[in-house]
PDB file of C-alpha atoms and ligand atoms in Angstrom:
ATOM      1  CA  MET A   1      35.887-162.143-111.632  1.00 68.00           C
ATOM      2  CA  THR A   2      38.009-163.998-113.680  1.00 85.00           C
ATOM      3  CA  THR A   3      40.659-162.558-116.112  1.00 96.00           C
ATOM      4  CA  ILE A   4      38.848-161.099-119.782  1.00 98.00           C
ATOM      5  CA  ILE A   5      42.320-160.861-121.576  1.00 98.00           C
ATOM      6  CA  ALA A   6      41.434-159.032-125.671  1.00 98.00           C
ATOM      7  CA  PRO A   7      44.668-158.748-127.302  1.00 98.00           C
ATOM      8  CA  SER A   8      44.496-155.831-129.331  1.00 98.00           C
ATOM      9  CA  ILE A   9      44.879-155.828-133.602  1.00 98.00           C
ATOM     10  CA  LEU A  10      46.625-152.634-133.320  1.00 97.00           C
ATOM     11  CA  SER A  11      49.309-154.010-132.918  1.00 97.00           C
ATOM     12  CA  ALA A  12      48.874-157.269-135.419  1.00 98.00           C
ATOM     13  CA  ASN A  13      49.954-158.257-139.045  1.00 98.00           C
ATOM     14  CA  PHE A  14      47.755-155.824-140.373  1.00 97.00           C
ATOM     15  CA  ALA A  15      48.771-157.527-144.106  1.00 98.00           C
ATOM     16  CA  LYS A  16      46.874-160.748-142.283  1.00 98.00           C
ATOM     17  CA  LEU A  17      44.705-160.061-140.083  1.00 98.00           C
ATOM     18  CA  GLY A  18      42.443-162.835-140.407  1.00 98.00           C
ATOM     19  CA  ASP A  19      45.172-165.128-139.979  1.00 98.00           C
ATOM     20  CA  GLU A  20      45.897-163.510-136.890  1.00 98.00           C
ATOM     21  CA  ILE A  21      43.083-162.963-135.653  1.00 98.00           C
ATOM     22  CA  LYS A  22      42.248-167.094-135.784  1.00 98.00           C
ATOM     23  CA  ASP A  23      45.777-167.207-134.298  1.00 98.00           C
ATOM     24  CA  ALA A  24      44.954-165.288-131.218  1.00 98.00           C
ATOM     25  CA  GLU A  25      41.754-167.222-130.595  1.00 98.00           C
ATOM     26  CA  ARG A  26      43.467-170.399-131.025  1.00 98.00           C
ATOM     27  CA  ALA A  27      45.953-168.452-128.037  1.00 98.00           C
ATOM     28  CA  GLY A  28      43.101-168.346-126.077  1.00 98.00           C
ATOM     29  CA  ALA A  29      41.709-165.226-126.319  1.00 98.00           C
ATOM     30  CA  ASP A  30      38.475-164.148-125.003  1.00 98.00           C
ATOM     31  CA  TRP A  31      37.787-160.810-126.576  1.00 98.00           C
ATOM     32  CA  ILE A  32      39.803-159.755-130.013  1.00 99.00           C
ATOM     33  CA  HIS A  33      40.323-155.541-129.395  1.00 98.00           C
ATOM     34  CA  VAL A  34      39.547-153.121-132.372  1.00 98.00           C
ATOM     35  CA  ASP A  35      41.122-150.173-132.057  1.00 98.00           C
ATOM     36  CA  VAL A  36      39.910-147.785-134.537  1.00 98.00           C
ATOM     37  CA  MET A  37      41.880-143.837-134.423  1.00 98.00           C
ATOM     38  CA  ASP A  38      40.209-141.739-136.575  1.00 98.00           C
ATOM     39  CA  GLY A  39      43.383-138.715-137.077  1.00 98.00           C
ATOM     40  CA  HIS A  40      41.587-136.558-135.248  1.00 98.00           C
ATOM     41  CA  PHE A  41      40.609-137.263-131.478  1.00 98.00           C
ATOM     42  CA  VAL A  42      44.094-139.492-132.192  1.00 98.00           C
ATOM     43  CA  PRO A  43      47.262-138.721-134.036  1.00 97.00           C
ATOM     44  CA  ASN A  44      47.374-141.921-135.294  1.00 97.00           C
ATOM     45  CA  LEU A  45      44.513-144.047-138.273  1.00 98.00           C
ATOM     46  CA  THR A  46      43.218-147.265-138.118  1.00 98.00           C
ATOM     47  CA  PHE A  47      39.959-148.781-139.397  1.00 97.00           C
ATOM     48  CA  GLY A  48      36.197-148.488-139.637  1.00 98.00           C
ATOM     49  CA  PRO A  49      33.820-150.748-141.184  1.00 98.00           C
ATOM     50  CA  PRO A  50      34.657-151.533-143.795  1.00 98.00           C
ATOM     51  CA  VAL A  51      38.117-153.996-142.472  1.00 98.00           C
ATOM     52  CA  ILE A  52      35.865-154.530-139.576  1.00 98.00           C
ATOM     53  CA  ALA A  53      33.222-156.205-141.394  1.00 98.00           C
ATOM     54  CA  ALA A  54      36.150-158.392-143.344  1.00 98.00           C
ATOM     55  CA  VAL A  55      37.532-159.803-140.487  1.00 98.00           C
ATOM     56  CA  ARG A  56      34.264-160.525-139.134  1.00 98.00           C
ATOM     57  CA  SER A  57      33.832-164.187-140.002  1.00 98.00           C
ATOM     58  CA  ALA A  58      37.949-164.740-139.129  1.00 98.00           C
ATOM     59  CA  THR A  59      36.014-165.771-135.264  1.00 98.00           C
ATOM     60  CA  LYS A  60      32.833-166.046-133.332  1.00 97.00           C
ATOM     61  CA  LEU A  61      34.686-164.027-130.328  1.00 98.00           C
ATOM     62  CA  PRO A  62      32.969-160.951-129.036  1.00 98.00           C
ATOM     63  CA  PHE A  63      34.662-157.606-131.137  1.00 99.00           C
ATOM     64  CA  ASP A  64      35.949-155.255-128.205  1.00 99.00           C
ATOM     65  CA  VAL A  65      35.061-152.044-130.234  1.00 99.00           C
ATOM     66  CA  HIS A  66      37.328-149.297-129.117  1.00 98.00           C
ATOM     67  CA  LEU A  67      35.896-146.785-130.979  1.00 98.00           C
ATOM     68  CA  MET A  68      39.432-143.429-130.036  1.00 98.00           C
ATOM     69  CA  ILE A  69      37.322-141.453-132.515  1.00 98.00           C
ATOM     70  CA  GLU A  70      35.416-138.004-132.761  1.00 98.00           C
ATOM     71  CA  ARG A  71      31.703-137.856-133.250  1.00 97.00           C
ATOM     72  CA  PRO A  72      31.142-141.126-132.321  1.00 98.00           C
ATOM     73  CA  GLU A  73      27.749-141.151-132.554  1.00 97.00           C
ATOM     74  CA  LEU A  74      27.882-140.267-136.080  1.00 97.00           C
ATOM     75  CA  SER A  75      28.815-143.661-137.169  1.00 97.00           C
ATOM     76  CA  LEU A  76      28.094-145.841-134.185  1.00 98.00           C
ATOM     77  CA  SER A  77      25.458-147.667-136.536  1.00 97.00           C
ATOM     78  CA  ASP A  78      28.132-148.355-139.180  1.00 98.00           C
ATOM     79  CA  TYR A  79      30.461-150.304-136.089  1.00 98.00           C
ATOM     80  CA  ILE A  80      26.791-152.036-135.186  1.00 98.00           C
ATOM     81  CA  SER A  81      26.245-153.377-138.699  1.00 98.00           C
ATOM     82  CA  ALA A  82      29.613-154.592-139.644  1.00 98.00           C
ATOM     83  CA  GLY A  83      30.328-157.044-136.307  1.00 98.00           C
ATOM     84  CA  ALA A  84      31.051-154.708-133.358  1.00 98.00           C
ATOM     85  CA  ASP A  85      29.835-157.258-130.258  1.00 98.00           C
ATOM     86  CA  ARG A  86      30.701-154.497-127.336  1.00 98.00           C
ATOM     87  CA  ILE A  87      31.419-150.399-128.262  1.00 98.00           C
ATOM     88  CA  THR A  88      33.904-148.170-126.148  1.00 99.00           C
ATOM     89  CA  ILE A  89      33.322-144.528-126.874  1.00 98.00           C
ATOM     90  CA  HIS A  90      35.114-142.023-124.900  1.00 98.00           C
ATOM     91  CA  ALA A  91      34.211-139.292-121.954  1.00 98.00           C
ATOM     92  CA  GLU A  92      36.315-136.861-124.156  1.00 98.00           C
ATOM     93  CA  ALA A  93      34.898-137.124-127.275  1.00 98.00           C
ATOM     94  CA  CYS A  94      31.341-137.392-126.105  1.00 97.00           C
ATOM     95  CA  VAL A  95      29.687-133.543-125.689  1.00 95.00           C
ATOM     96  CA  HIS A  96      25.988-135.873-124.991  1.00 97.00           C
ATOM     97  CA  LEU A  97      28.034-138.739-123.298  1.00 98.00           C
ATOM     98  CA  HIS A  98      25.221-139.573-121.470  1.00 98.00           C
ATOM     99  CA  ARG A  99      22.762-139.845-125.314  1.00 98.00           C
ATOM    100  CA  THR A 100      25.489-141.434-127.670  1.00 98.00           C
ATOM    101  CA  VAL A 101      25.746-144.127-124.495  1.00 98.00           C
ATOM    102  CA  HIS A 102      21.866-144.601-124.482  1.00 98.00           C
ATOM    103  CA  PHE A 103      21.689-144.370-127.755  1.00 97.00           C
ATOM    104  CA  ILE A 104      24.453-147.681-127.826  1.00 98.00           C
ATOM    105  CA  LYS A 105      22.765-149.394-125.100  1.00 98.00           C
ATOM    106  CA  GLU A 106      19.424-148.942-126.875  1.00 97.00           C
ATOM    107  CA  LYS A 107      20.548-150.154-130.135  1.00 97.00           C
ATOM    108  CA  GLY A 108      21.302-154.342-127.375  1.00 97.00           C
ATOM    109  CA  LEU A 109      24.303-153.518-127.150  1.00 98.00           C
ATOM    110  CA  PRO A 110      26.922-154.043-124.249  1.00 98.00           C
ATOM    111  CA  VAL A 111      28.470-149.822-123.815  1.00 98.00           C
ATOM    112  CA  GLY A 112      31.614-149.027-122.313  1.00 98.00           C
ATOM    113  CA  VAL A 113      33.444-145.710-121.834  1.00 99.00           C
ATOM    114  CA  ALA A 114      36.752-145.138-121.298  1.00 98.00           C
ATOM    115  CA  ILE A 115      39.239-142.336-119.935  1.00 98.00           C
ATOM    116  CA  ASN A 116      42.871-141.090-121.284  1.00 98.00           C
ATOM    117  CA  PRO A 117      45.119-140.427-118.536  1.00 98.00           C
ATOM    118  CA  ALA A 118      43.961-137.041-117.682  1.00 98.00           C
ATOM    119  CA  THR A 119      40.322-137.662-117.222  1.00 98.00           C
ATOM    120  CA  PRO A 120      38.970-138.199-113.744  1.00 98.00           C
ATOM    121  CA  VAL A 121      37.690-141.128-112.479  1.00 98.00           C
ATOM    122  CA  SER A 122      34.326-138.421-111.013  1.00 98.00           C
ATOM    123  CA  VAL A 123      33.581-137.646-115.017  1.00 98.00           C
ATOM    124  CA  LEU A 124      31.800-140.948-115.279  1.00 98.00           C
ATOM    125  CA  GLU A 125      30.515-140.240-111.609  1.00 97.00           C
ATOM    126  CA  PRO A 126      26.174-139.240-112.758  1.00 97.00           C
ATOM    127  CA  ILE A 127      26.498-142.797-115.657  1.00 98.00           C
ATOM    128  CA  LEU A 128      27.821-145.646-114.103  1.00 98.00           C
ATOM    129  CA  GLN A 129      24.615-147.583-113.422  1.00 98.00           C
ATOM    130  CA  ASP A 130      23.990-147.042-117.029  1.00 98.00           C
ATOM    131  CA  LEU A 131      26.991-148.712-117.861  1.00 98.00           C
ATOM    132  CA  ASP A 132      28.704-152.597-118.680  1.00 98.00           C
ATOM    133  CA  LEU A 133      32.418-151.390-118.607  1.00 98.00           C
ATOM    134  CA  VAL A 134      35.042-148.699-117.704  1.00 98.00           C
ATOM    135  CA  LEU A 135      38.314-148.456-119.251  1.00 98.00           C
ATOM    136  CA  ILE A 136      40.798-146.973-117.737  1.00 98.00           C
ATOM    137  CA  MET A 137      43.428-145.633-120.477  1.00 98.00           C
ATOM    138  CA  THR A 138      46.986-146.321-118.800  1.00 97.00           C
ATOM    139  CA  VAL A 139      48.531-144.181-122.345  1.00 97.00           C
ATOM    140  CA  ASN A 140      47.962-141.344-124.290  1.00 98.00           C
ATOM    141  CA  PRO A 141      45.978-143.348-126.654  1.00 97.00           C
ATOM    142  CA  GLY A 142      47.408-143.473-130.993  1.00 96.00           C
ATOM    143  CA  PHE A 143      49.982-146.079-130.396  1.00 94.00           C
ATOM    144  CA  GLY A 144      50.744-149.717-129.395  1.00 93.00           C
ATOM    145  CA  GLY A 145      53.815-149.934-127.653  1.00 93.00           C
ATOM    146  CA  GLN A 146      53.930-147.343-125.319  1.00 95.00           C
ATOM    147  CA  SER A 147      54.681-147.487-121.746  1.00 96.00           C
ATOM    148  CA  PHE A 148      52.073-147.614-118.875  1.00 97.00           C
ATOM    149  CA  ILE A 149      51.336-144.633-117.102  1.00 98.00           C
ATOM    150  CA  PRO A 150      51.723-145.754-112.877  1.00 97.00           C
ATOM    151  CA  TYR A 151      49.121-142.800-111.677  1.00 97.00           C
ATOM    152  CA  SER A 152      46.149-145.454-113.386  1.00 97.00           C
ATOM    153  CA  LEU A 153      46.666-147.677-110.752  1.00 98.00           C
ATOM    154  CA  VAL A 154      45.231-144.583-108.424  1.00 98.00           C
ATOM    155  CA  LYS A 155      42.562-144.420-110.796  1.00 98.00           C
ATOM    156  CA  LEU A 156      41.755-148.315-111.311  1.00 98.00           C
ATOM    157  CA  ARG A 157      40.952-147.929-107.253  1.00 98.00           C
ATOM    158  CA  GLN A 158      38.799-144.579-107.632  1.00 98.00           C
ATOM    159  CA  LEU A 159      36.949-146.870-109.634  1.00 98.00           C
ATOM    160  CA  ARG A 160      36.247-150.212-108.009  1.00 97.00           C
ATOM    161  CA  ALA A 161      36.353-148.527-104.882  1.00 97.00           C
ATOM    162  CA  ALA A 162      32.847-145.775-106.997  1.00 98.00           C
ATOM    163  CA  LEU A 163      32.076-149.286-108.457  1.00 98.00           C
ATOM    164  CA  ASP A 164      31.650-150.821-105.088  1.00 97.00           C
ATOM    165  CA  GLU A 165      30.250-148.669-102.978  1.00 97.00           C
ATOM    166  CA  ARG A 166      26.962-148.790-105.600  1.00 98.00           C
ATOM    167  CA  GLY A 167      27.011-151.994-106.294  1.00 98.00           C
ATOM    168  CA  LEU A 168      28.181-152.629-109.458  1.00 98.00           C
ATOM    169  CA  ASP A 169      29.745-155.234-109.267  1.00 94.00           C
ATOM    170  CA  ALA A 170      29.107-156.699-113.095  1.00 96.00           C
ATOM    171  CA  VAL A 171      30.488-153.133-114.375  1.00 98.00           C
ATOM    172  CA  HIS A 172      33.871-154.846-116.641  1.00 98.00           C
ATOM    173  CA  VAL A 173      36.562-152.603-115.426  1.00 98.00           C
ATOM    174  CA  GLN A 174      39.530-152.414-118.260  1.00 98.00           C
ATOM    175  CA  VAL A 175      42.581-151.123-119.193  1.00 98.00           C
ATOM    176  CA  ASP A 176      44.890-150.673-122.625  1.00 98.00           C
ATOM    177  CA  GLY A 177      47.758-149.294-123.367  1.00 97.00           C
ATOM    178  CA  GLY A 178      51.765-150.475-121.442  1.00 97.00           C
ATOM    179  CA  VAL A 179      49.798-153.960-119.928  1.00 98.00           C
ATOM    180  CA  ASN A 180      52.833-157.348-119.929  1.00 98.00           C
ATOM    181  CA  ARG A 181      53.932-159.351-117.861  1.00 97.00           C
ATOM    182  CA  GLU A 182      54.688-156.738-115.152  1.00 97.00           C
ATOM    183  CA  THR A 183      52.422-154.819-115.415  1.00 98.00           C
ATOM    184  CA  ALA A 184      49.041-157.303-115.148  1.00 98.00           C
ATOM    185  CA  PRO A 185      50.053-158.647-111.808  1.00 97.00           C
ATOM    186  CA  LEU A 186      49.200-155.141-110.519  1.00 98.00           C
ATOM    187  CA  ILE A 187      47.008-153.792-112.580  1.00 98.00           C
ATOM    188  CA  ARG A 188      44.445-157.078-111.905  1.00 97.00           C
ATOM    189  CA  GLU A 189      44.732-156.209-107.925  1.00 96.00           C
ATOM    190  CA  ALA A 190      43.930-152.636-108.723  1.00 97.00           C
ATOM    191  CA  GLY A 191      40.639-153.636-109.812  1.00 96.00           C
ATOM    192  CA  ALA A 192      40.690-154.369-113.364  1.00 98.00           C
ATOM    193  CA  ASN A 193      38.812-157.593-115.156  1.00 98.00           C
ATOM    194  CA  VAL A 194      39.153-157.179-118.322  1.00 98.00           C
ATOM    195  CA  LEU A 195      42.674-156.406-120.197  1.00 98.00           C
ATOM    196  CA  VAL A 196      44.074-155.118-123.329  1.00 98.00           C
ATOM    197  CA  ALA A 197      46.828-156.291-124.810  1.00 98.00           C
ATOM    198  CA  GLY A 198      49.168-155.692-127.612  1.00 98.00           C
ATOM    199  CA  ASN A 199      52.867-155.910-128.264  1.00 97.00           C
ATOM    200  CA  ALA A 200      52.574-157.930-125.864  1.00 98.00           C
ATOM    201  CA  VAL A 201      50.980-161.090-127.385  1.00 98.00           C
ATOM    202  CA  PHE A 202      51.322-160.122-131.154  1.00 98.00           C
ATOM    203  CA  ALA A 203      54.549-159.400-130.872  1.00 97.00           C
ATOM    204  CA  GLU A 204      55.701-162.440-129.554  1.00 97.00           C
ATOM    205  CA  ASN A 205      55.405-165.587-131.590  1.00 96.00           C
ATOM    206  CA  ASP A 206      54.516-168.092-128.568  1.00 98.00           C
ATOM    207  CA  ARG A 207      51.137-166.045-128.303  1.00 98.00           C
ATOM    208  CA  ALA A 208      49.097-168.667-125.945  1.00 98.00           C
ATOM    209  CA  ALA A 209      52.102-167.932-123.598  1.00 98.00           C
ATOM    210  CA  ALA A 210      51.723-165.055-123.434  1.00 98.00           C
ATOM    211  CA  ILE A 211      48.696-164.490-123.125  1.00 98.00           C
ATOM    212  CA  ALA A 212      48.535-167.175-119.603  1.00 97.00           C
ATOM    213  CA  ALA A 213      51.456-164.823-118.430  1.00 97.00           C
ATOM    214  CA  LEU A 214      48.975-162.064-118.285  1.00 97.00           C
ATOM    215  CA  ARG A 215      45.527-164.028-116.918  1.00 94.00           C
TER     216      ARG A 215
HETATM  217  C1  DX5 B 301      46.260-147.878-127.336  1.00 82.56           C
HETATM  218  C2  DX5 B 301      45.609-148.105-128.088  1.00 82.56           C
HETATM  219  C3  DX5 B 301      45.727-149.353-126.896  1.00 82.56           C
HETATM  220  C4  DX5 B 301      46.940-150.237-127.559  1.00 82.56           C
HETATM  221  C5  DX5 B 301      47.092-151.306-126.722  1.00 82.56           C
HETATM  222  O1  DX5 B 301      46.657-145.994-127.954  1.00 82.56           O
HETATM  223  O2  DX5 B 301      44.260-148.028-127.574  1.00 82.56           O
HETATM  224  O3  DX5 B 301      45.152-150.533-126.872  1.00 82.56           O
HETATM  225  O4  DX5 B 301      46.732-151.387-128.512  1.00 82.56           O
HETATM  226  O5  DX5 B 301      48.813-151.336-127.082  1.00 82.56           O
HETATM  227  P1  DX5 B 301      50.340-152.344-126.042  1.00 82.56           P
HETATM  228  O6  DX5 B 301      49.702-153.590-125.255  1.00 82.56           O
HETATM  229  O7  DX5 B 301      50.985-152.505-126.933  1.00 82.56           O
HETATM  230  O8  DX5 B 301      50.580-150.646-125.420  1.00 82.56           O
HETATM  231 ZN1   ZN B 302      41.970-149.376-127.267  1.00 82.56          ZN
END
């Protein structure tokens, strides 16, 4: 699988979010990673459906919406209506993860499940065959600019082995947090094919060079 680069707008200039999204597209982004935070599941509050709807027309690139929120099942339809192209929920935020995964699938969207640094990959084994994407968090979610947690590479290899064992070659393996030109080669080698990058892209002036350096 070719490497997909998904800049996270959490690190973009919120005062001109639409322009930042256009700039990321111009610079070669494949997806736009939209970090939704509710201030409960994670200690930060970002944006929700109204902001996503406001910037939807800025690009045709897929909005890869990462819901770092409690009880995502209560608001999934709002994110879908706002323009999400794919939705990732956290295993730790769902009491009925199988039901919520299938709700998203029945709406026709690709569905991902994210696990935090201390959550084992084995949690996902009962639903791996239902997923389009697995997100291995490589920082504790909530903020951009944190350091990559090295043990994530062990989890990545465990996930890749579990997918290979089941012949699930089409499932995207996504990494999020502390991805930069130093960690990207290690991450790709460990089996990820979708790299989310916030600061490594939006903190740079030359975003095209920043994205190219991650591939
Ligand atoms: C973590 C978010 C990440 C974050 C990545 O809380 O889910 O997407 O924005 O930012 P960087 O790439 O700067 O670590
Ligand atoms: Zn994210």
